[in-house]
Amino acid sequence: MLLTDANRLLALSRTKGYRMARDGEYPCATIQVGDGHRVVTAELLRLLGLDDTGLQRAFAALPPAIPLPVANTLLSLSRTTGYRLARTGQYPCAVIHLGKEYRVRKNELQRLLRVEDAPSIKAVA
């Protein structure tokens, strides 16, 4: 999630939010991506006392190798920025180059974004 969106949810001014992220004092985890900060959505949801089960299930439905545009969306990166970071080796997690396409390992992205595994659904007998 973009830092500006998280600042709004936490009622922080732009200046204070960016200063807190820069100084490592933001109330939930942030990730340095390129020139900016992203807030770990799962942690923000937990901080606000909101359910992150939908996020967990969305991750469970993804394939083991996620197309770069999907990973960019999950990291709130534009297409251009995501591809530039992938090409220059600066993407925040490992990128697999397959011909003209890029993929990101789901487990690495899930770990980076701190999304826990979806709770298993038990069958009722």
Coordinates of C-alpha atoms in Angstrom, one line a residue:
M1 CA 0.0 0.0 0.0
L2 CA 1.2 3.5 -0.7
L3 CA 2.5 5.4 2.3
T4 CA 0.2 8.3 1.5
D5 CA -2.9 6.0 1.7
A6 CA -1.7 4.5 5.0
N7 CA -1.1 8.0 6.4
R8 CA -4.7 8.9 5.6
L9 CA -6.0 5.7 7.4
L10 CA -3.8 6.5 10.4
A11 CA -4.7 10.3 10.3
L12 CA -1.0 11.2 9.9
S13 CA 0.2 14.2 7.9
R14 CA 2.2 13.5 4.8
T15 CA 5.3 15.1 6.4
K16 CA 5.0 13.1 9.7
G17 CA 4.3 9.8 7.9
Y18 CA 7.3 10.1 5.6
R19 CA 9.5 11.2 8.5
M20 CA 8.4 8.2 10.6
A21 CA 9.0 5.8 7.7
R22 CA 12.4 7.3 7.0
D23 CA 13.4 7.0 10.7
G24 CA 12.0 3.5 11.1
E25 CA 9.3 4.7 13.5
Y26 CA 6.2 4.0 11.4
P27 CA 3.6 2.0 13.5
C28 CA 3.7 -1.0 11.1
A29 CA 6.3 -2.4 8.7
T30 CA 7.3 -0.4 5.6
I31 CA 9.3 -1.6 2.6
Q32 CA 11.8 0.6 0.7
V33 CA 11.0 0.1 -3.0
G34 CA 12.9 2.2 -5.4
D35 CA 12.8 5.8 -4.2
G36 CA 9.7 5.4 -2.0
H37 CA 8.2 3.5 0.9
R38 CA 5.3 1.0 0.8
V39 CA 3.4 0.0 3.9
V40 CA 2.9 -3.7 4.5
T41 CA -0.9 -4.0 4.1
A42 CA -1.4 -7.1 6.2
E43 CA 0.4 -5.4 9.2
L44 CA -1.7 -2.2 8.7
L45 CA -4.9 -4.3 8.8
R46 CA -3.8 -6.0 11.9
L47 CA -2.8 -2.7 13.5
L48 CA -6.3 -1.3 12.8
G49 CA -7.9 -4.5 14.2
L50 CA -9.3 -5.5 10.7
D51 CA -9.5 -9.0 9.3
D52 CA -6.9 -9.9 6.8
T53 CA -8.4 -13.3 5.8
G54 CA -9.4 -12.0 2.4
L55 CA -5.8 -11.0 1.7
Q56 CA -4.7 -14.5 2.9
R57 CA -7.2 -16.2 0.6
A58 CA -6.2 -14.0 -2.4
F59 CA -2.6 -15.1 -1.9
A60 CA -3.6 -18.7 -1.6
A61 CA -5.2 -18.5 -5.0
L62 CA -2.1 -17.2 -6.7
P63 CA 0.2 -19.6 -8.7
P64 CA 3.7 -20.3 -7.3
A65 CA 5.3 -18.0 -9.9
I66 CA 3.4 -14.7 -10.1
P67 CA 3.5 -12.5 -13.2
L68 CA 5.4 -9.3 -12.6
P69 CA 2.3 -7.0 -13.3
V70 CA 0.4 -8.8 -10.5
A71 CA 3.3 -8.5 -8.1
N72 CA 3.6 -4.8 -9.1
T73 CA 0.0 -4.3 -8.2
L74 CA 0.4 -6.0 -4.8
L75 CA 3.4 -3.7 -4.1
S76 CA 1.6 -0.6 -5.4
L77 CA 4.2 -0.1 -8.1
S78 CA 3.4 1.3 -11.5
R79 CA 4.1 -0.9 -14.5
T80 CA 7.1 1.2 -15.6
T81 CA 8.7 1.3 -12.1
G82 CA 8.2 -2.4 -11.6
Y83 CA 9.8 -3.4 -14.9
R84 CA 12.7 -0.9 -14.3
L85 CA 13.4 -2.3 -10.9
A86 CA 13.2 -5.9 -12.3
R87 CA 15.6 -5.1 -15.2
T88 CA 18.1 -3.4 -12.9
G89 CA 18.0 -6.0 -10.1
Q90 CA 16.5 -3.6 -7.6
Y91 CA 13.1 -5.4 -7.2
P92 CA 12.4 -5.9 -3.5
C93 CA 12.4 -9.7 -4.0
A94 CA 13.9 -12.2 -6.4
V95 CA 12.7 -12.0 -10.0
I96 CA 12.7 -14.9 -12.5
H97 CA 13.4 -13.9 -16.1
L98 CA 11.7 -16.2 -18.6
G99 CA 12.4 -15.0 -22.1
K100 CA 10.6 -11.7 -22.4
E101 CA 8.6 -12.2 -19.2
Y102 CA 9.3 -11.8 -15.5
R103 CA 7.9 -13.8 -12.6
V104 CA 8.1 -13.4 -8.8
R105 CA 8.0 -16.4 -6.4
K106 CA 4.8 -16.3 -4.5
N107 CA 6.4 -17.4 -1.2
E108 CA 9.0 -14.6 -1.4
L109 CA 6.4 -12.0 -2.1
Q110 CA 4.2 -13.4 0.6
R111 CA 7.0 -13.3 3.1
L112 CA 7.9 -9.7 2.1
L113 CA 4.3 -8.5 2.5
R114 CA 4.0 -10.6 5.7
V115 CA 0.8 -12.3 4.6
E116 CA 0.2 -15.4 6.6
D117 CA -1.1 -18.6 5.0
A118 CA -4.8 -18.7 4.7
P119 CA -6.6 -20.6 7.5
S120 CA -7.4 -24.1 6.3
I121 CA -11.1 -24.9 5.8
K122 CA -12.0 -28.0 7.7
A123 CA -14.7 -30.2 6.2
V124 CA -17.7 -30.8 8.3
A125 CA -18.5 -34.5 8.7

